C-alpha cells in the first residue's frame, strides 16, 4: 500500500494537531517529548530539544507544520504508519 501525497499530508496535519496540545500552531520540545515517550520510548528533554533544533529552520524554538512534516519524512514516521495500516488490513 502506498499512501497518496494527500493522505500523507492529512496524516501529518492530524498528528501535528494531536501533539500541539497548547494549540499554538507550533510544537514545543516538551510536547514532542510527551508524544515520543507515549509511544514507549524513553527520551530526555535534551533529546527533544535537539530534534526541534535540527528541524527548526526559522529558529523559533518550536516546529511549524512544515518543519514537522520534514521531521516525519526524515524519521520515516509516515512510512511506519503505512506499515501499521498494512498490518491492520492483513490481520484476521
Short mmCIF file of N, CA and C in Angstrom, two decimals:
data_model
loop_
_atom_site.label_atom_id
_atom_site.label_comp_id
_atom_site.label_asym_id
_atom_site.label_seq_id
_atom_site.Cartn_x
_atom_site.Cartn_y
_atom_site.Cartn_z
N UNK A 1 0.85 -1.18 0.00
CA UNK A 1 0.00 0.00 0.00
C UNK A 1 0.90 1.24 0.00
N UNK A 2 0.63 2.14 -0.90
CA UNK A 2 1.42 3.35 -0.98
C UNK A 2 0.48 4.54 -0.83
N UNK A 3 0.62 5.25 0.26
CA UNK A 3 -0.29 6.35 0.54
C UNK A 3 -0.05 7.51 -0.41
N UNK A 4 -1.11 8.12 -0.86
CA UNK A 4 -1.00 9.28 -1.74
C UNK A 4 -0.46 10.47 -0.95
N UNK A 5 0.02 11.45 -1.67
CA UNK A 5 0.55 12.65 -1.02
C UNK A 5 -0.53 13.35 -0.18
N UNK A 6 -1.74 13.34 -0.67
CA UNK A 6 -2.84 13.99 0.06
C UNK A 6 -3.10 13.28 1.39
N UNK A 7 -3.07 11.96 1.38
CA UNK A 7 -3.29 11.18 2.60
C UNK A 7 -2.13 11.40 3.57
N UNK A 8 -0.91 11.44 3.05
CA UNK A 8 0.26 11.69 3.90
C UNK A 8 0.16 13.06 4.55
N UNK A 9 -0.22 14.06 3.76
CA UNK A 9 -0.35 15.41 4.29
C UNK A 9 -1.40 15.46 5.40
N UNK A 10 -2.53 14.81 5.16
CA UNK A 10 -3.61 14.78 6.16
C UNK A 10 -3.14 14.10 7.44
N UNK A 11 -2.42 12.98 7.30
CA UNK A 11 -1.89 12.27 8.47
C UNK A 11 -0.96 13.17 9.28
N UNK A 12 -0.04 13.85 8.59
CA UNK A 12 0.91 14.73 9.29
C UNK A 12 0.18 15.86 10.00
N UNK A 13 -0.82 16.44 9.36
CA UNK A 13 -1.58 17.52 9.99
C UNK A 13 -2.34 17.03 11.22
N UNK A 14 -2.93 15.85 11.13
CA UNK A 14 -3.64 15.28 12.28
C UNK A 14 -2.68 15.00 13.43
N UNK A 15 -1.52 14.45 13.11
CA UNK A 15 -0.53 14.16 14.14
C UNK A 15 -0.02 15.45 14.76
N UNK A 16 0.22 16.47 13.93
CA UNK A 16 0.66 17.77 14.42
C UNK A 16 -0.34 18.32 15.42
N UNK A 17 -1.62 18.30 15.05
CA UNK A 17 -2.67 18.82 15.93
C UNK A 17 -2.75 18.03 17.24
N UNK A 18 -2.52 16.73 17.16
CA UNK A 18 -2.54 15.88 18.36
C UNK A 18 -1.40 16.25 19.31
N UNK A 19 -0.23 16.53 18.76
CA UNK A 19 0.94 16.85 19.59
C UNK A 19 0.87 18.28 20.11
N UNK A 20 0.34 19.20 19.33
CA UNK A 20 0.26 20.62 19.69
C UNK A 20 -0.87 20.84 20.70
N UNK A 21 -0.63 20.40 21.92
CA UNK A 21 -1.67 20.45 22.96
C UNK A 21 -2.02 21.87 23.38
N UNK A 22 -1.09 22.80 23.27
CA UNK A 22 -1.35 24.18 23.67
C UNK A 22 -2.03 24.98 22.57
N UNK A 23 -2.25 24.35 21.41
CA UNK A 23 -2.91 24.99 20.26
C UNK A 23 -2.24 26.30 19.87
N UNK A 24 -0.90 26.25 19.75
CA UNK A 24 -0.13 27.43 19.37
C UNK A 24 0.30 27.38 17.91
N UNK A 25 -0.12 26.35 17.19
CA UNK A 25 0.32 26.12 15.81
C UNK A 25 1.82 25.94 15.70
N UNK A 26 2.40 25.44 16.78
CA UNK A 26 3.81 25.06 16.79
C UNK A 26 4.00 23.99 17.86
N UNK A 27 4.99 23.16 17.65
CA UNK A 27 5.26 22.08 18.60
C UNK A 27 6.51 22.43 19.40
N UNK A 28 6.33 22.52 20.70
CA UNK A 28 7.44 22.79 21.61
C UNK A 28 8.17 21.49 21.94
N UNK A 29 9.43 21.59 22.37
CA UNK A 29 10.17 20.37 22.72
C UNK A 29 9.45 19.49 23.74
N UNK A 30 8.81 20.09 24.75
CA UNK A 30 8.14 19.29 25.77
C UNK A 30 6.95 18.54 25.19
N UNK A 31 6.25 19.15 24.22
CA UNK A 31 5.13 18.47 23.57
C UNK A 31 5.62 17.30 22.72
N UNK A 32 6.74 17.52 22.03
CA UNK A 32 7.33 16.45 21.23
C UNK A 32 7.79 15.32 22.13
N UNK A 33 8.40 15.66 23.25
CA UNK A 33 8.86 14.66 24.21
C UNK A 33 7.69 13.83 24.74
N UNK A 34 6.60 14.48 25.09
CA UNK A 34 5.42 13.75 25.59
C UNK A 34 4.93 12.75 24.55
N UNK A 35 4.89 13.17 23.29
CA UNK A 35 4.42 12.27 22.23
C UNK A 35 5.39 11.10 22.04
N UNK A 36 6.68 11.39 21.94
CA UNK A 36 7.68 10.33 21.72
C UNK A 36 7.62 9.31 22.85
N UNK A 37 7.57 9.78 24.08
CA UNK A 37 7.55 8.87 25.23
C UNK A 37 6.23 8.12 25.35
N UNK A 38 5.15 8.69 24.83
CA UNK A 38 3.86 7.99 24.85
C UNK A 38 3.87 6.78 23.92
N UNK A 39 4.83 6.74 23.00
CA UNK A 39 4.96 5.62 22.07
C UNK A 39 5.90 4.54 22.61
N UNK A 40 6.25 4.64 23.90
CA UNK A 40 7.07 3.61 24.52
C UNK A 40 8.56 3.89 24.51
N UNK A 41 8.94 5.06 24.07
CA UNK A 41 10.36 5.43 24.07
C UNK A 41 10.71 6.15 25.36
N UNK A 42 11.97 6.25 25.64
CA UNK A 42 12.41 6.98 26.84
C UNK A 42 13.47 8.00 26.44
N UNK A 43 13.01 9.10 25.92
CA UNK A 43 13.90 10.19 25.55
C UNK A 43 13.90 11.23 26.66
N UNK A 44 14.93 12.06 26.67
CA UNK A 44 15.02 13.14 27.65
C UNK A 44 14.60 14.45 26.98
N UNK A 45 14.40 15.47 27.79
CA UNK A 45 14.05 16.78 27.25
C UNK A 45 15.18 17.30 26.37
N UNK A 46 16.43 16.95 26.71
CA UNK A 46 17.56 17.37 25.89
C UNK A 46 17.48 16.75 24.49
N UNK A 47 17.07 15.48 24.43
CA UNK A 47 16.89 14.81 23.13
C UNK A 47 15.82 15.53 22.31
N UNK A 48 14.71 15.86 22.95
CA UNK A 48 13.62 16.54 22.25
C UNK A 48 14.06 17.92 21.76
N UNK A 49 14.83 18.62 22.58
CA UNK A 49 15.34 19.94 22.17
C UNK A 49 16.25 19.82 20.96
N UNK A 50 17.06 18.76 20.92
CA UNK A 50 17.94 18.55 19.77
C UNK A 50 17.13 18.26 18.51
N UNK A 51 16.08 17.45 18.63
CA UNK A 51 15.20 17.18 17.49
C UNK A 51 14.61 18.49 16.96
N UNK A 52 14.07 19.29 17.87
CA UNK A 52 13.46 20.56 17.47
C UNK A 52 14.50 21.47 16.84
N UNK A 53 15.66 21.56 17.45
CA UNK A 53 16.72 22.43 16.92
C UNK A 53 17.12 22.01 15.51
N UNK A 54 17.18 20.71 15.28
CA UNK A 54 17.60 20.20 13.96
C UNK A 54 16.61 20.60 12.87
N UNK A 55 15.32 20.57 13.16
CA UNK A 55 14.30 20.83 12.15
C UNK A 55 13.71 22.24 12.21
N UNK A 56 14.09 23.01 13.19
CA UNK A 56 13.57 24.37 13.39
C UNK A 56 14.31 25.34 12.48
N UNK A 57 13.88 25.42 11.23
CA UNK A 57 14.58 26.23 10.23
C UNK A 57 14.50 27.72 10.51
N UNK A 58 13.41 28.19 11.11
CA UNK A 58 13.28 29.62 11.40
C UNK A 58 13.75 29.98 12.81
N UNK A 59 14.31 29.03 13.50
CA UNK A 59 14.95 29.21 14.81
C UNK A 59 14.05 29.89 15.84
N UNK A 60 12.84 29.36 15.99
CA UNK A 60 11.90 29.90 16.97
C UNK A 60 11.87 29.07 18.25
N UNK A 61 12.53 27.91 18.23
CA UNK A 61 12.50 27.04 19.40
C UNK A 61 11.33 26.08 19.39
N UNK A 62 10.59 26.07 18.27
CA UNK A 62 9.45 25.16 18.11
C UNK A 62 9.35 24.78 16.64
N UNK A 63 8.48 23.82 16.34
CA UNK A 63 8.32 23.35 14.97
C UNK A 63 7.00 23.81 14.38
N UNK A 64 7.06 24.36 13.18
CA UNK A 64 5.85 24.68 12.43
C UNK A 64 5.35 23.41 11.75
N UNK A 65 4.20 23.49 11.13
CA UNK A 65 3.66 22.33 10.41
C UNK A 65 4.62 21.86 9.32
N UNK A 66 5.17 22.79 8.60
CA UNK A 66 6.10 22.44 7.51
C UNK A 66 7.36 21.76 8.06
N UNK A 67 7.91 22.32 9.12
CA UNK A 67 9.11 21.74 9.73
C UNK A 67 8.81 20.35 10.29
N UNK A 68 7.63 20.21 10.88
CA UNK A 68 7.23 18.91 11.43
C UNK A 68 7.09 17.88 10.32
N UNK A 69 6.58 18.30 9.17
CA UNK A 69 6.46 17.36 8.04
C UNK A 69 7.85 16.85 7.63
N UNK A 70 8.84 17.73 7.59
CA UNK A 70 10.21 17.30 7.26
C UNK A 70 10.71 16.28 8.28
N UNK A 71 10.43 16.53 9.55
CA UNK A 71 10.82 15.57 10.59
C UNK A 71 10.14 14.23 10.33
N UNK A 72 8.86 14.25 10.04
CA UNK A 72 8.11 13.00 9.78
C UNK A 72 8.70 12.24 8.59
N UNK A 73 9.05 12.96 7.54
CA UNK A 73 9.62 12.32 6.36
C UNK A 73 10.99 11.73 6.67
N UNK A 74 11.84 12.50 7.33
CA UNK A 74 13.20 12.05 7.63
C UNK A 74 13.21 10.87 8.59
N UNK A 75 12.31 10.87 9.55
CA UNK A 75 12.26 9.80 10.56
C UNK A 75 11.36 8.65 10.12
N UNK A 76 10.86 8.72 8.91
CA UNK A 76 10.02 7.68 8.31
C UNK A 76 8.76 7.40 9.13
N UNK A 77 8.24 8.43 9.78
CA UNK A 77 7.01 8.27 10.56
C UNK A 77 5.85 7.94 9.63
N UNK A 78 5.81 8.56 8.46
CA UNK A 78 4.74 8.29 7.51
C UNK A 78 4.84 6.86 7.00
N UNK A 79 6.05 6.42 6.69
CA UNK A 79 6.25 5.05 6.21
C UNK A 79 5.84 4.04 7.28
N UNK A 80 6.16 4.32 8.53
CA UNK A 80 5.77 3.42 9.62
C UNK A 80 4.25 3.34 9.74
N UNK A 81 3.59 4.47 9.53
CA UNK A 81 2.13 4.48 9.57
C UNK A 81 1.57 3.61 8.46
N UNK A 82 2.18 3.68 7.26
CA UNK A 82 1.75 2.83 6.15
C UNK A 82 1.87 1.36 6.53
N UNK A 83 3.00 0.99 7.14
CA UNK A 83 3.23 -0.40 7.52
C UNK A 83 2.24 -0.85 8.58
N UNK A 84 1.92 0.02 9.55
CA UNK A 84 0.95 -0.33 10.58
C UNK A 84 -0.43 -0.56 9.96
N UNK A 85 -0.79 0.27 8.99
CA UNK A 85 -2.09 0.11 8.34
C UNK A 85 -2.13 -1.18 7.53
N UNK A 86 -1.01 -1.52 6.86
CA UNK A 86 -0.94 -2.78 6.12
C UNK A 86 -1.10 -3.96 7.06
N UNK A 87 -0.46 -3.90 8.23
CA UNK A 87 -0.57 -4.97 9.22
C UNK A 87 -2.01 -5.11 9.71
N UNK A 88 -2.68 -3.97 9.91
CA UNK A 88 -4.07 -3.99 10.36
C UNK A 88 -4.98 -4.65 9.32
N UNK A 89 -4.72 -4.38 8.05
CA UNK A 89 -5.53 -4.95 6.98
C UNK A 89 -5.28 -6.45 6.86
N UNK A 90 -4.02 -6.87 7.04
CA UNK A 90 -3.65 -8.28 6.90
C UNK A 90 -4.09 -9.13 8.09
N UNK A 91 -4.31 -8.50 9.23
CA UNK A 91 -4.70 -9.25 10.43
C UNK A 91 -6.10 -9.83 10.26
N UNK A 92 -6.31 -11.07 10.76
CA UNK A 92 -7.64 -11.70 10.63
C UNK A 92 -8.69 -11.03 11.50
#
